[in-house]
mmCIF file of C-alpha atoms in Angstrom:
data_model
loop_
_atom_site.group_PDB
_atom_site.id
_atom_site.type_symbol
_atom_site.label_atom_id
_atom_site.label_comp_id
_atom_site.label_asym_id
_atom_site.label_seq_id
_atom_site.Cartn_x
_atom_site.Cartn_y
_atom_site.Cartn_z
ATOM 1 C CA MET W 781 -0.004 -0.007 -0.046
ATOM 2 C CA SER W 782 1.313 3.408 -0.929
ATOM 3 C CA GLN W 783 -0.290 5.136 2.140
ATOM 4 C CA LEU W 784 -1.524 8.124 0.118
ATOM 5 C CA LEU W 785 -4.905 9.275 1.346
ATOM 6 C CA SER W 786 -7.764 9.309 -1.157
ATOM 7 C CA GLY W 787 -9.050 12.886 -1.705
ATOM 8 C CA GLN W 788 -5.632 14.473 -1.284
ATOM 9 C CA VAL W 789 -4.331 16.749 -4.021
ATOM 10 C CA ALA W 790 -1.389 16.252 -6.294
ATOM 11 C CA LEU W 791 0.114 18.718 -8.810
ATOM 12 C CA VAL W 792 2.227 17.466 -11.779
ATOM 13 C CA THR W 793 4.104 19.694 -14.141
ATOM 14 C CA GLY W 794 5.199 18.430 -17.531
ATOM 15 C CA ALA W 795 2.126 16.110 -17.356
ATOM 16 C CA GLY W 796 1.247 16.006 -20.953
ATOM 17 C CA ALA W 797 3.296 13.059 -21.816
ATOM 18 C CA GLY W 798 5.969 10.569 -20.608
ATOM 19 C CA ILE W 799 6.930 10.416 -16.952
ATOM 20 C CA GLY W 800 4.641 13.275 -16.041
ATOM 21 C CA ARG W 801 1.550 11.681 -17.581
ATOM 22 C CA ALA W 802 2.392 8.295 -16.120
ATOM 23 C CA THR W 803 2.755 9.876 -12.610
ATOM 24 C CA ALA W 804 -0.430 11.885 -12.910
ATOM 25 C CA LEU W 805 -2.328 8.712 -13.786
ATOM 26 C CA ALA W 806 -0.722 6.922 -10.864
ATOM 27 C CA PHE W 807 -1.730 9.618 -8.498
ATOM 28 C CA ALA W 808 -5.346 9.385 -9.782
ATOM 29 C CA ARG W 809 -5.307 5.609 -9.333
ATOM 30 C CA GLU W 810 -4.491 6.190 -5.683
ATOM 31 C CA GLY W 811 -7.690 8.229 -5.466
ATOM 32 C CA LEU W 812 -6.032 11.684 -5.425
ATOM 33 C CA LYS W 813 -7.426 14.773 -7.180
ATOM 34 C CA VAL W 814 -4.798 15.755 -9.776
ATOM 35 C CA VAL W 815 -3.953 19.067 -11.212
ATOM 36 C CA VAL W 816 -2.317 18.417 -14.552
ATOM 37 C CA SER W 817 0.023 21.050 -15.917
ATOM 38 C CA ASP W 818 1.897 21.387 -19.097
ATOM 39 C CA VAL W 819 2.947 24.185 -21.500
ATOM 40 C CA ASP W 820 1.123 22.094 -24.242
ATOM 41 C CA SER W 821 -2.632 22.466 -23.607
ATOM 42 C CA ALA W 822 -3.601 19.810 -26.062
ATOM 43 C CA SER W 823 -1.415 17.071 -24.448
ATOM 44 C CA GLY W 824 -2.317 18.277 -20.920
ATOM 45 C CA GLU W 825 -6.008 18.028 -21.633
ATOM 46 C CA GLU W 826 -5.426 14.617 -23.045
ATOM 47 C CA THR W 827 -4.024 13.457 -19.801
ATOM 48 C CA VAL W 828 -6.979 14.883 -17.895
ATOM 49 C CA GLY W 829 -9.229 13.008 -20.372
ATOM 50 C CA LEU W 830 -7.394 9.781 -19.541
ATOM 51 C CA ILE W 831 -7.750 10.261 -15.852
ATOM 52 C CA ARG W 832 -11.487 11.068 -16.043
ATOM 53 C CA ALA W 833 -12.030 8.091 -18.325
ATOM 54 C CA ALA W 834 -10.576 5.787 -15.662
ATOM 55 C CA GLY W 835 -12.906 7.411 -13.047
ATOM 56 C CA GLY W 836 -10.485 9.874 -11.492
ATOM 57 C CA GLU W 837 -10.740 13.616 -10.893
ATOM 58 C CA ALA W 838 -8.460 16.027 -12.632
ATOM 59 C CA THR W 839 -8.080 19.609 -13.824
ATOM 60 C CA PHE W 840 -5.708 21.099 -16.370
ATOM 61 C CA ILE W 841 -3.840 24.346 -15.836
ATOM 62 C CA CYS W 842 -1.478 25.500 -18.584
ATOM 63 C CA CYS W 843 1.815 26.768 -17.262
ATOM 64 C CA ASN W 844 5.177 27.894 -18.640
ATOM 65 C CA VAL W 845 7.413 27.047 -15.534
ATOM 66 C CA THR W 846 9.987 29.681 -16.449
ATOM 67 C CA SER W 847 7.375 32.396 -15.600
ATOM 68 C CA ASP W 848 7.056 33.483 -11.979
ATOM 69 C CA ALA W 849 3.459 34.744 -12.670
ATOM 70 C CA GLU W 850 2.321 31.671 -14.411
ATOM 71 C CA VAL W 851 3.737 29.355 -11.681
ATOM 72 C CA LYS W 852 2.118 31.340 -8.985
ATOM 73 C CA ALA W 853 -1.155 31.226 -10.945
ATOM 74 C CA LEU W 854 -0.691 27.421 -11.250
ATOM 75 C CA VAL W 855 -0.354 26.909 -7.470
ATOM 76 C CA ASP W 856 -3.028 29.457 -6.651
ATOM 77 C CA GLY W 857 -5.352 27.760 -9.198
ATOM 78 C CA THR W 858 -4.720 24.346 -7.596
ATOM 79 C CA VAL W 859 -5.681 25.649 -4.200
ATOM 80 C CA ALA W 860 -8.682 27.397 -5.624
ATOM 81 C CA ALA W 861 -9.888 24.240 -7.351
ATOM 82 C CA TYR W 862 -9.216 21.731 -4.544
ATOM 83 C CA GLY W 863 -8.539 23.695 -1.347
ATOM 84 C CA ARG W 864 -5.042 22.397 -0.716
ATOM 85 C CA LEU W 865 -1.836 21.003 -2.231
ATOM 86 C CA ASP W 866 -0.436 17.816 -0.637
ATOM 87 C CA TYR W 867 2.044 16.632 -3.269
ATOM 88 C CA ALA W 868 3.926 18.273 -6.094
ATOM 89 C CA PHE W 869 5.850 16.508 -8.813
ATOM 90 C CA ASN W 870 7.992 19.117 -10.530
ATOM 91 C CA ASN W 871 8.766 17.150 -13.693
ATOM 92 C CA ALA W 872 8.696 19.780 -16.422
ATOM 93 C CA GLY W 873 12.031 19.828 -18.329
ATOM 94 C CA ILE W 874 13.778 19.849 -21.723
ATOM 95 C CA GLU W 875 16.718 18.175 -23.288
ATOM 96 C CA ILE W 876 17.957 19.902 -26.500
ATOM 97 C CA GLU W 877 21.703 19.590 -26.324
ATOM 98 C CA LYS W 878 23.680 17.270 -28.660
ATOM 99 C CA GLY W 879 27.238 18.379 -28.697
ATOM 100 C CA ARG W 880 30.361 19.001 -26.723
ATOM 101 C CA LEU W 881 30.657 21.907 -24.397
ATOM 102 C CA ALA W 882 32.630 24.252 -26.634
ATOM 103 C CA ASP W 883 30.137 23.812 -29.458
ATOM 104 C CA GLY W 884 27.193 24.853 -27.251
ATOM 105 C CA GLN W 885 25.094 27.879 -27.927
ATOM 106 C CA GLU W 886 23.987 30.525 -25.422
ATOM 107 C CA ARG W 887 20.316 30.150 -26.376
ATOM 108 C CA GLU W 888 20.547 26.381 -25.465
ATOM 109 C CA PHE W 889 22.145 27.180 -22.081
ATOM 110 C CA ASP W 890 19.345 29.759 -21.312
ATOM 111 C CA ALA W 891 16.558 27.414 -22.435
ATOM 112 C CA ILE W 892 17.838 24.393 -20.510
ATOM 113 C CA MET W 893 18.547 26.324 -17.368
ATOM 114 C CA GLY W 894 15.244 28.260 -17.635
ATOM 115 C CA VAL W 895 13.068 25.222 -17.618
ATOM 116 C CA ASN W 896 15.124 22.656 -15.685
ATOM 117 C CA VAL W 897 16.467 24.865 -12.961
ATOM 118 C CA LYS W 898 14.543 28.091 -12.704
ATOM 119 C CA GLY W 899 11.324 26.185 -13.380
ATOM 120 C CA VAL W 900 11.935 23.793 -10.420
ATOM 121 C CA TRP W 901 13.037 26.768 -8.205
ATOM 122 C CA LEU W 902 9.860 28.778 -9.061
ATOM 123 C CA CYS W 903 7.559 25.735 -8.439
ATOM 124 C CA MET W 904 9.055 25.002 -4.915
ATOM 125 C CA LYS W 905 9.055 28.791 -4.201
ATOM 126 C CA HIS W 906 5.266 28.859 -4.552
ATOM 127 C CA GLN W 907 4.455 25.381 -3.421
ATOM 128 C CA ILE W 908 6.292 25.456 -0.083
ATOM 129 C CA PRO W 909 4.336 28.240 1.514
ATOM 130 C CA VAL W 910 1.056 26.499 0.806
ATOM 131 C CA MET W 911 2.379 23.301 2.438
ATOM 132 C CA LEU W 912 3.776 25.147 5.436
ATOM 133 C CA ALA W 913 0.394 26.878 5.970
ATOM 134 C CA GLN W 914 -1.412 23.557 5.967
ATOM 135 C CA GLY W 915 1.254 21.890 8.092
ATOM 136 C CA SER W 916 2.294 19.155 5.649
ATOM 137 C CA GLY W 917 3.388 18.302 2.175
ATOM 138 C CA SER W 918 5.787 16.376 -0.079
ATOM 139 C CA ILE W 919 7.556 17.572 -3.172
ATOM 140 C CA VAL W 920 9.452 15.425 -5.699
ATOM 141 C CA ASN W 921 11.639 16.938 -8.375
ATOM 142 C CA THR W 922 12.812 15.402 -11.587
ATOM 143 C CA ALA W 923 16.579 15.298 -11.721
ATOM 144 C CA SER W 924 18.482 12.662 -13.718
ATOM 145 C CA ILE W 925 21.459 10.259 -13.326
ATOM 146 C CA ALA W 926 23.122 12.989 -15.410
ATOM 147 C CA GLY W 927 22.776 15.086 -12.232
ATOM 148 C CA LEU W 928 24.804 12.492 -10.235
ATOM 149 C CA GLY W 929 27.816 12.232 -12.519
ATOM 150 C CA ALA W 930 29.056 13.158 -15.982
ATOM 151 C CA ALA W 931 27.026 13.306 -19.189
ATOM 152 C CA PRO W 932 29.411 13.818 -22.111
ATOM 153 C CA LYS W 933 27.968 15.916 -24.931
ATOM 154 C CA MET W 934 25.137 16.980 -22.585
ATOM 155 C CA SER W 935 27.185 19.214 -20.274
ATOM 156 C CA ILE W 936 24.519 21.872 -19.886
ATOM 157 C CA TYR W 937 21.837 19.445 -19.286
ATOM 158 C CA SER W 938 23.943 17.601 -16.741
ATOM 159 C CA ALA W 939 24.687 20.921 -15.004
ATOM 160 C CA SER W 940 20.993 21.706 -14.811
ATOM 161 C CA LYS W 941 20.224 18.388 -13.174
ATOM 162 C CA HIS W 942 23.124 18.714 -10.777
ATOM 163 C CA ALA W 943 21.384 22.035 -9.914
ATOM 164 C CA VAL W 944 18.114 20.288 -9.315
ATOM 165 C CA VAL W 945 19.792 17.854 -6.990
ATOM 166 C CA GLY W 946 21.343 20.804 -5.104
ATOM 167 C CA LEU W 947 18.052 22.762 -4.852
ATOM 168 C CA THR W 948 16.320 19.603 -3.611
ATOM 169 C CA LYS W 949 18.860 18.750 -0.879
ATOM 170 C CA SER W 950 19.139 22.341 0.268
ATOM 171 C CA ALA W 951 15.395 22.954 0.402
ATOM 172 C CA ALA W 952 14.857 19.625 2.097
ATOM 173 C CA ILE W 953 17.122 20.721 5.004
ATOM 174 C CA GLU W 954 15.674 24.182 5.299
ATOM 175 C CA TYR W 955 12.127 22.629 5.816
ATOM 176 C CA ALA W 956 13.122 19.333 7.492
ATOM 177 C CA LYS W 957 11.371 20.219 10.747
ATOM 178 C CA SER W 958 8.282 21.772 9.106
ATOM 179 C CA ASN W 959 6.743 18.411 7.903
ATOM 180 C CA VAL W 960 7.458 19.231 4.335
ATOM 181 C CA ARG W 961 9.654 16.604 2.659
ATOM 182 C CA ILE W 962 11.555 17.293 -0.524
ATOM 183 C CA ASN W 963 13.172 14.559 -2.650
ATOM 184 C CA ALA W 964 14.217 13.941 -6.319
ATOM 185 C CA VAL W 965 14.014 11.123 -8.682
ATOM 186 C CA CYS W 966 17.114 10.479 -10.962
ATOM 187 C CA PRO W 967 15.950 8.396 -14.024
ATOM 188 C CA ALA W 968 18.361 6.862 -16.399
ATOM 189 C CA VAL W 969 17.145 6.337 -20.033
ATOM 190 C CA ILE W 970 13.349 5.875 -20.082
ATOM 191 C CA ASP W 971 11.031 4.686 -22.903
ATOM 192 C CA THR W 972 9.309 7.983 -23.720
ATOM 193 C CA ASP W 973 8.189 9.732 -26.886
ATOM 194 C CA MET W 974 11.376 11.785 -26.882
ATOM 195 C CA PHE W 975 13.501 8.804 -26.730
ATOM 196 C CA ARG W 976 11.599 7.026 -29.518
ATOM 197 C CA ARG W 977 12.016 10.070 -31.731
ATOM 198 C CA ALA W 978 15.760 9.999 -31.198
ATOM 199 C CA CYS W 979 15.919 6.338 -32.031
ATOM 200 C CA THR W 980 14.038 7.031 -35.334
ATOM 201 C CA SER W 981 16.911 9.099 -36.558
ATOM 202 C CA ASP W 982 19.486 6.554 -35.229
ATOM 203 C CA PRO W 983 18.190 3.087 -34.525
ATOM 204 C CA LYS W 984 21.443 2.044 -32.862
ATOM 205 C CA LYS W 985 20.622 4.449 -29.997
ATOM 206 C CA ALA W 986 18.053 1.957 -28.595
ATOM 207 C CA GLU W 987 20.681 -0.869 -28.474
ATOM 208 C CA PHE W 988 23.333 1.433 -26.886
ATOM 209 C CA ALA W 989 20.789 2.712 -24.303
ATOM 210 C CA ALA W 990 19.760 -0.768 -23.318
ATOM 211 C CA ALA W 991 23.436 -1.905 -22.854
ATOM 212 C CA MET W 992 24.273 1.034 -20.645
ATOM 213 C CA HIS W 993 22.017 -0.380 -17.913
ATOM 214 C CA PRO W 994 23.170 -3.499 -16.094
ATOM 215 C CA VAL W 995 19.565 -4.915 -16.174
ATOM 216 C CA GLY W 996 19.805 -4.910 -19.966
ATOM 217 C CA ARG W 997 16.954 -2.646 -20.940
ATOM 218 C CA ILE W 998 15.740 0.861 -20.604
ATOM 219 C CA GLY W 999 13.269 2.037 -18.002
ATOM 220 C CA ARG W 1000 9.485 2.380 -18.204
ATOM 221 C CA VAL W 1001 7.626 5.572 -17.292
ATOM 222 C CA GLU W 1002 5.442 3.572 -14.848
ATOM 223 C CA GLU W 1003 8.669 2.636 -12.975
ATOM 224 C CA ILE W 1004 9.508 6.330 -12.330
ATOM 225 C CA ALA W 1005 5.930 7.052 -11.375
ATOM 226 C CA ALA W 1006 6.069 4.254 -8.793
ATOM 227 C CA ALA W 1007 9.236 5.800 -7.344
ATOM 228 C CA VAL W 1008 7.483 9.280 -7.081
ATOM 229 C CA ILE W 1009 4.445 7.687 -5.408
ATOM 230 C CA TYR W 1010 6.786 5.990 -2.806
ATOM 231 C CA LEU W 1011 8.564 9.269 -2.113
ATOM 232 C CA CYS W 1012 5.320 11.034 -1.538
ATOM 233 C CA SER W 1013 3.814 8.323 0.627
ATOM 234 C CA ASP W 1014 4.047 7.821 4.394
ATOM 235 C CA ASN W 1015 6.243 4.827 3.654
ATOM 236 C CA ALA W 1016 8.952 7.424 3.023
ATOM 237 C CA ALA W 1017 8.005 9.625 6.031
ATOM 238 C CA PHE W 1018 11.699 9.411 7.220
ATOM 239 C CA THR W 1019 13.133 10.287 3.834
ATOM 240 C CA THR W 1020 13.984 13.769 2.781
ATOM 241 C CA GLY W 1021 16.832 15.236 0.746
ATOM 242 C CA LEU W 1022 17.195 12.084 -1.246
ATOM 243 C CA ALA W 1023 18.252 12.051 -4.895
ATOM 244 C CA LEU W 1024 16.866 8.526 -5.751
ATOM 245 C CA PRO W 1025 18.453 6.783 -8.871
ATOM 246 C CA VAL W 1026 15.973 4.787 -10.805
ATOM 247 C CA ASP W 1027 18.371 3.529 -13.325
ATOM 248 C CA GLY W 1028 18.590 -0.211 -13.800
ATOM 249 C CA GLY W 1029 21.929 -0.228 -11.962
ATOM 250 C CA ALA W 1030 23.640 2.346 -14.134
ATOM 251 C CA THR W 1031 25.026 4.421 -11.353
ATOM 252 C CA ALA W 1032 26.280 1.302 -9.483
ATOM 253 C CA ILE W 1033 29.017 0.696 -12.028
#
């Protein structure tokens, strides 16, 4: 049992596809009310439709996480819709870098850092006061195994995920005595639409990706969702400041 309480409220950013969608659906299966957020309204509304079709309750709020005003409106809208915010999965992120550091472009740096770092910071900035006021809450941020080590030809992305780990750990300690827990998941290569598009241009990527994991395969979005549910649940009540690898053994090598 996950020990999430039916009727509680979860907010998921980047919930229009992939890990975000899988986690929104997982929260809904636990009986939670889910606020689905994404910069892409069509995909976000599709996630809401999937939740409702399965008998769950969900609302979509469009949000660009790089905008302070939009993130504030997202959190305020969540409270307005459901009265509280128990869990937040700050998952919105981008990955557009494909070359060595000296070949990088300033626009890539700004875009990656804007979504992956500023976006997580803004989300926590507005989520934490709500959780403090109600006396409890749990936040999970999406980092990456690229935030736990090196990621050649993805140096900016790696730096952004190291920053997410740093934000997570620092915030967790700041609020450790306030009954607000803050953790991160660090996925390896996961079977998402983004990954499949990459494999279309280079079929060998799928074989290489599988081989980099000692278990011999890439991960499934549902496996990351399960880790998020665990970190939010009372089963993880003594866990805060953790950057949890979900990586098929990749970081154990």
